[in-house]
Amino acid sequence: MRSVHHVTLAVLAALAVVLPRCVPAQGGPIDLAEALRRADEAGFANRRARAAVATQRAATIAALRGVLPTMRIEAGIARTTDPIGAFGTLLRQRAITQQDFEPTRLNYPSAVTNHLGGLVFEQPLFNADAWVGRRAAAQAHDAASATAAWTLTGQRVEVIRAYYGAVLAAEKLATLGVALQAAREHLRFAETLARNGVVTSADAMLAGVKAGDIETQLVAAKGELAIARLAFATVLGTPDDETLTLPSRLPAADALRRFAQRSDTSMIAGRQDVRAANAGANAAAMDVRRARSLYVPRLNGFARYDWNSALRPFDGQKNWTVGVMASWTPFAGASEIGDRLASEGRLREAEAMRDGAVAESALDLARAESRWSVNLARLDIVERMVRQSTDAQRIVARRYEGGLGTIAELLDAQAAATQAQLTLVAARFDVIIATAERLRARGLDPATLRVLDDLAPDADAR
């Protein structure tokens, strides 16, 4: 008769065979560094953030309209019998004769055609609202760039979560597969003992119930793995990619602990969300100054060449005109008042957002530090649980083998050991995510977790 002890050894030995099959063998598994690179390039949120930066950069360039010179080319044709227009057109064409001064012709001129060509150059000399608006747009661009950088680090946390979430689902599936194999071995063993009259048929029934329960969990775990893989492909920006393969196990607990403790010495850098809020408040303050500068007089220069001809545009003698124009609009139908009041409201909103971002960043850091320390402590506790449950299962198996224990005790011990293994898998995952969130909360790059690619997977269950 095959002993329970031998069954347990056989099941543990099978783990090394079962786990690698949890991932399709189509090419090598993608590592975290490659996943982060793909998401940085194609992730939906990152693409939106880059587009927002490009839009704000365009707004910064558009703000130069009141600062940089403009040049345009004009061409047109006009025909008139207006006395002043007709005489002026002939004069511009240098076509006035003595007969054109005859009163009848002055009062009732024949229709005159003019082909106009012109080159116009305009140079803003002093437009206070344009200069201040340019500075406001530059601050807004800084805010958009900082927001994009903050989005990037946030998406890197999500990539890490999705990547190791899929690995977690695969390892959970493998662990349950091994547990199901052990339960079936216990079922066969109990059936053999029942046939030999050593135990009652109830033992075999209990073993069958436990095997069915684990099989149900296994079916659910397969669904979780499929969803986790889809979530990972989606966060990469390629939801239709079904070719992605992943490692079968998370890094070892000891390796994770060493990495987490090394990250404990990391400095705290300026967070991009706070930088974005500061830049947004600065942009709003500049916009208030722009709105107030609408009351300041403007000074602009201009120069133009004109051609007037009865035959074709840009023909005939050219004329030139240069000048400087000053203008002042102390009241423009209250539009400038509304603009100023709106900009002041946006400033108060931006200042509240800035103050809130500073406070939220401190709270976020405190939460991240707490989660990180709690999950590290939990990892130690769960490791002890695994060792204790494994030892307990071994003792119960020997007692059952010697006829001193019941099948219910054996199955409960196996269930406890399986649950401890699953809890350890989840605890390792939680340490990874807590470390990534802690790095981001400190203003650092979560992508430093790329070093986990070089860490060995956990071998506790092998």
CSV table of C-alpha atoms in Angstrom, one decimal, residues 157-391:
chain,number,residue,atom,x,y,z
A,157,VAL,CA,2.9,51.2,-11.0
A,158,GLU,CA,-0.1,49.9,-12.9
A,159,VAL,CA,2.2,47.9,-15.3
A,160,ILE,CA,4.0,46.4,-12.3
A,161,ARG,CA,0.6,45.6,-10.7
A,162,ALA,CA,-0.8,44.0,-13.9
A,163,TYR,CA,2.5,42.2,-14.7
A,164,TYR,CA,2.9,40.6,-11.3
A,165,GLY,CA,-0.9,40.2,-11.0
A,166,ALA,CA,-0.8,37.9,-14.0
A,167,VAL,CA,2.2,36.0,-12.5
A,168,LEU,CA,0.3,35.8,-9.2
A,169,ALA,CA,-2.7,34.3,-11.0
A,170,ALA,CA,-0.4,31.7,-12.8
A,171,GLU,CA,1.3,30.7,-9.5
A,172,LYS,CA,-2.1,30.5,-7.7
A,173,LEU,CA,-3.3,28.2,-10.5
A,174,ALA,CA,-0.2,26.0,-10.2
A,175,THR,CA,-0.5,25.8,-6.5
A,176,LEU,CA,-4.1,24.7,-6.7
A,177,GLY,CA,-3.1,22.2,-9.4
A,178,VAL,CA,-0.7,20.6,-7.0
A,179,ALA,CA,-3.2,20.7,-4.2
A,180,LEU,CA,-5.8,19.0,-6.5
A,181,GLN,CA,-3.3,16.3,-7.4
A,182,ALA,CA,-2.6,15.7,-3.7
A,183,ALA,CA,-6.3,15.6,-2.9
A,184,ARG,CA,-6.8,13.0,-5.6
A,185,GLU,CA,-4.0,10.9,-4.2
A,186,HIS,CA,-5.5,11.1,-0.8
A,187,LEU,CA,-8.9,10.1,-2.3
A,188,ARG,CA,-7.3,7.0,-4.0
A,189,PHE,CA,-5.5,6.1,-0.8
A,190,ALA,CA,-8.7,6.5,1.3
A,191,GLU,CA,-10.6,4.3,-1.2
A,192,THR,CA,-8.0,1.6,-1.0
A,193,LEU,CA,-8.2,1.7,2.8
A,194,ALA,CA,-12.0,1.5,2.7
A,195,ARG,CA,-11.9,-1.5,0.3
A,196,ASN,CA,-9.5,-3.2,2.7
A,197,GLY,CA,-11.8,-2.5,5.7
A,198,VAL,CA,-9.3,-0.3,7.4
A,199,VAL,CA,-11.5,2.8,7.3
A,200,THR,CA,-15.2,3.4,6.6
A,201,SER,CA,-16.5,4.6,3.2
A,202,ALA,CA,-17.1,8.0,4.8
A,203,ASP,CA,-13.4,8.7,4.7
A,204,ALA,CA,-13.4,8.3,0.9
A,205,MET,CA,-16.4,10.5,0.6
A,206,LEU,CA,-14.8,13.3,2.6
A,207,ALA,CA,-11.7,13.0,0.5
A,208,GLY,CA,-13.9,13.3,-2.6
A,209,VAL,CA,-15.6,16.4,-1.3
A,210,LYS,CA,-12.3,18.1,-0.6
A,211,ALA,CA,-11.0,17.2,-4.1
A,212,GLY,CA,-14.2,18.7,-5.6
A,213,ASP,CA,-13.8,21.9,-3.6
A,214,ILE,CA,-10.2,22.3,-4.8
A,215,GLU,CA,-11.2,21.5,-8.4
A,216,THR,CA,-13.8,24.3,-8.1
A,217,GLN,CA,-11.2,26.7,-6.9
A,218,LEU,CA,-9.0,25.6,-9.8
A,219,VAL,CA,-11.7,26.4,-12.4
A,220,ALA,CA,-12.1,29.9,-10.9
A,221,ALA,CA,-8.3,30.4,-10.9
A,222,LYS,CA,-8.2,29.6,-14.6
A,223,GLY,CA,-10.7,32.4,-15.2
A,224,GLU,CA,-8.7,34.8,-13.0
A,225,LEU,CA,-5.6,34.0,-15.0
A,226,ALA,CA,-7.3,34.8,-18.3
A,227,ILE,CA,-8.6,38.1,-17.0
A,228,ALA,CA,-5.2,39.0,-15.5
A,229,ARG,CA,-3.5,38.3,-18.8
A,230,LEU,CA,-6.1,40.5,-20.6
A,231,ALA,CA,-5.6,43.3,-18.0
A,232,PHE,CA,-1.8,43.1,-18.6
A,233,ALA,CA,-2.2,43.3,-22.3
A,234,THR,CA,-4.5,46.3,-21.9
A,235,VAL,CA,-2.2,48.3,-19.7
A,236,LEU,CA,0.5,47.8,-22.3
A,237,GLY,CA,-1.8,49.4,-24.8
A,238,THR,CA,-2.2,46.2,-26.9
A,239,PRO,CA,-5.4,44.5,-25.6
A,240,ASP,CA,-5.6,42.3,-28.7
A,241,ASP,CA,-2.1,40.8,-28.1
A,242,GLU,CA,-2.6,37.1,-27.2
A,243,THR,CA,1.1,36.2,-27.7
A,244,LEU,CA,2.4,37.6,-24.4
A,245,THR,CA,4.0,35.0,-22.1
A,246,LEU,CA,4.9,35.6,-18.5
A,247,PRO,CA,7.1,34.0,-15.8
A,248,SER,CA,5.4,31.3,-13.8
A,249,ARG,CA,6.4,32.4,-10.4
A,250,LEU,CA,7.0,35.6,-8.4
A,251,PRO,CA,10.5,36.4,-7.1
A,252,ALA,CA,11.5,34.6,-3.9
A,253,ALA,CA,10.5,36.1,-0.6
A,254,ASP,CA,14.1,36.5,0.7
A,255,ALA,CA,15.1,38.3,-2.5
A,256,LEU,CA,12.1,40.6,-2.3
A,257,ARG,CA,12.9,41.4,1.3
A,258,ARG,CA,16.5,42.3,0.5
A,259,PHE,CA,15.4,44.5,-2.4
A,260,ALA,CA,12.7,46.2,-0.2
A,261,GLN,CA,15.2,46.9,2.5
A,262,ARG,CA,17.7,48.3,0.1
A,263,SER,CA,15.0,50.7,-1.2
A,264,ASP,CA,14.6,51.9,2.4
A,265,THR,CA,17.6,54.1,2.0
A,266,SER,CA,16.2,55.8,-1.0
A,267,MET,CA,16.0,59.6,-0.9
A,268,ILE,CA,12.7,61.5,-1.2
A,269,ALA,CA,12.5,63.6,-4.4
A,270,GLY,CA,10.1,66.3,-5.5
A,271,ARG,CA,6.9,64.8,-6.8
A,272,GLN,CA,5.7,65.6,-10.2
A,273,ASP,CA,2.1,66.1,-9.1
A,274,VAL,CA,3.1,68.8,-6.7
A,275,ARG,CA,5.3,70.4,-9.4
A,276,ALA,CA,2.3,70.4,-11.8
A,277,ALA,CA,0.1,72.0,-9.2
A,278,ASN,CA,2.7,74.7,-8.5
A,279,ALA,CA,3.2,75.4,-12.2
A,280,GLY,CA,-0.6,75.6,-12.6
A,281,ALA,CA,-0.9,78.1,-9.8
A,282,ASN,CA,2.0,80.2,-11.4
A,283,ALA,CA,0.2,80.0,-14.8
A,284,ALA,CA,-3.0,81.2,-13.2
A,285,ALA,CA,-1.2,84.1,-11.5
A,286,MET,CA,0.4,85.1,-14.8
A,287,ASP,CA,-3.0,84.9,-16.4
A,288,VAL,CA,-4.4,87.4,-13.9
A,289,ARG,CA,-1.5,89.8,-14.8
A,290,ARG,CA,-2.4,89.3,-18.5
A,291,ALA,CA,-6.0,90.2,-17.9
A,292,ARG,CA,-5.0,93.3,-15.9
A,293,SER,CA,-2.6,94.3,-18.7
A,294,LEU,CA,-5.5,94.6,-21.1
A,295,TYR,CA,-5.8,98.2,-19.8
A,296,VAL,CA,-2.3,99.1,-20.8
A,297,PRO,CA,-1.9,100.9,-24.2
A,298,ARG,CA,-0.4,99.0,-27.1
A,299,LEU,CA,2.3,100.2,-29.5
A,300,ASN,CA,2.7,98.5,-32.9
A,301,GLY,CA,4.8,99.3,-36.0
A,302,PHE,CA,4.0,98.5,-39.6
A,303,ALA,CA,5.4,98.8,-43.1
A,304,ARG,CA,3.9,98.0,-46.5
A,305,TYR,CA,4.6,98.0,-50.2
A,306,ASP,CA,1.6,98.4,-52.6
A,307,TRP,CA,1.2,98.0,-56.3
A,308,ASN,CA,-1.8,99.4,-58.2
A,309,SER,CA,-2.3,98.7,-61.9
A,310,ALA,CA,-5.1,98.7,-64.4
A,311,LEU,CA,-3.7,95.5,-66.0
A,312,ARG,CA,-2.5,92.9,-63.4
A,313,PRO,CA,-1.6,92.6,-59.7
A,314,PHE,CA,1.9,93.5,-58.6
A,315,ASP,CA,2.3,95.7,-61.7
A,316,GLY,CA,3.0,99.4,-62.1
A,317,GLN,CA,4.7,101.7,-59.7
A,318,LYS,CA,5.1,100.6,-56.1
A,319,ASN,CA,4.2,102.7,-53.0
A,320,TRP,CA,5.5,102.3,-49.5
A,321,THR,CA,4.2,103.3,-46.2
A,322,VAL,CA,5.7,103.0,-42.7
A,323,GLY,CA,4.3,104.0,-39.4
A,324,VAL,CA,3.8,103.4,-35.7
A,325,MET,CA,0.4,103.0,-34.2
A,326,ALA,CA,-0.5,103.5,-30.5
A,327,SER,CA,-3.9,102.4,-29.2
A,328,TRP,CA,-5.6,102.3,-25.9
A,329,THR,CA,-8.9,100.7,-25.0
A,330,PRO,CA,-9.9,101.8,-21.5
A,331,PHE,CA,-13.3,100.1,-21.8
A,332,ALA,CA,-14.3,97.3,-24.2
A,333,GLY,CA,-17.9,96.7,-23.3
A,334,ALA,CA,-17.0,95.1,-19.9
A,335,SER,CA,-15.3,92.2,-21.6
A,336,GLU,CA,-12.0,93.0,-20.0
A,337,ILE,CA,-13.7,93.1,-16.6
A,338,GLY,CA,-15.2,89.7,-17.1
A,339,ASP,CA,-11.8,88.4,-18.3
A,340,ARG,CA,-10.1,89.7,-15.1
A,341,LEU,CA,-12.7,88.3,-12.7
A,342,ALA,CA,-12.6,84.9,-14.4
A,343,SER,CA,-8.8,84.8,-14.3
A,344,GLU,CA,-8.9,85.7,-10.6
A,345,GLY,CA,-11.3,82.9,-9.9
A,346,ARG,CA,-9.0,80.4,-11.8
A,347,LEU,CA,-6.1,81.6,-9.6
A,348,ARG,CA,-8.0,80.9,-6.4
A,349,GLU,CA,-8.9,77.5,-7.8
A,350,ALA,CA,-5.3,76.8,-8.8
A,351,GLU,CA,-4.0,77.9,-5.4
A,352,ALA,CA,-6.4,75.5,-3.7
A,353,MET,CA,-5.3,72.7,-5.9
A,354,ARG,CA,-1.7,73.5,-5.2
A,355,ASP,CA,-2.3,73.5,-1.4
A,356,GLY,CA,-4.3,70.3,-1.7
A,357,ALA,CA,-1.6,68.6,-3.8
A,358,VAL,CA,1.0,69.3,-1.1
A,359,ALA,CA,-1.3,68.0,1.7
A,360,GLU,CA,-2.3,64.9,-0.4
A,361,SER,CA,1.3,64.1,-1.2
A,362,ALA,CA,2.2,64.0,2.5
A,363,LEU,CA,-0.8,61.8,3.2
A,364,ASP,CA,0.0,59.6,0.3
A,365,LEU,CA,3.6,59.2,1.5
A,366,ALA,CA,2.4,58.3,5.0
A,367,ARG,CA,0.0,55.7,3.6
A,368,ALA,CA,2.6,54.2,1.3
A,369,GLU,CA,5.2,54.0,4.1
A,370,SER,CA,2.6,52.2,6.3
A,371,ARG,CA,1.5,49.8,3.6
A,372,TRP,CA,5.2,49.0,2.8
A,373,SER,CA,6.2,48.2,6.4
A,374,VAL,CA,2.9,46.3,7.1
A,375,ASN,CA,3.4,44.1,4.1
A,376,LEU,CA,7.0,43.4,4.9
A,377,ALA,CA,5.9,42.3,8.4
A,378,ARG,CA,3.1,40.3,7.0
A,379,LEU,CA,5.5,38.5,4.7
A,380,ASP,CA,7.5,37.3,7.7
A,381,ILE,CA,4.4,36.1,9.5
A,382,VAL,CA,3.1,34.2,6.4
A,383,GLU,CA,6.4,32.5,5.9
A,384,ARG,CA,6.2,31.2,9.5
A,385,MET,CA,2.6,30.1,8.7
A,386,VAL,CA,3.8,28.1,5.7
A,387,ARG,CA,6.5,26.4,7.7
A,388,GLN,CA,4.1,25.5,10.5
A,389,SER,CA,1.4,24.3,8.2
A,390,THR,CA,3.9,22.1,6.2
A,391,ASP,CA,5.2,20.6,9.5
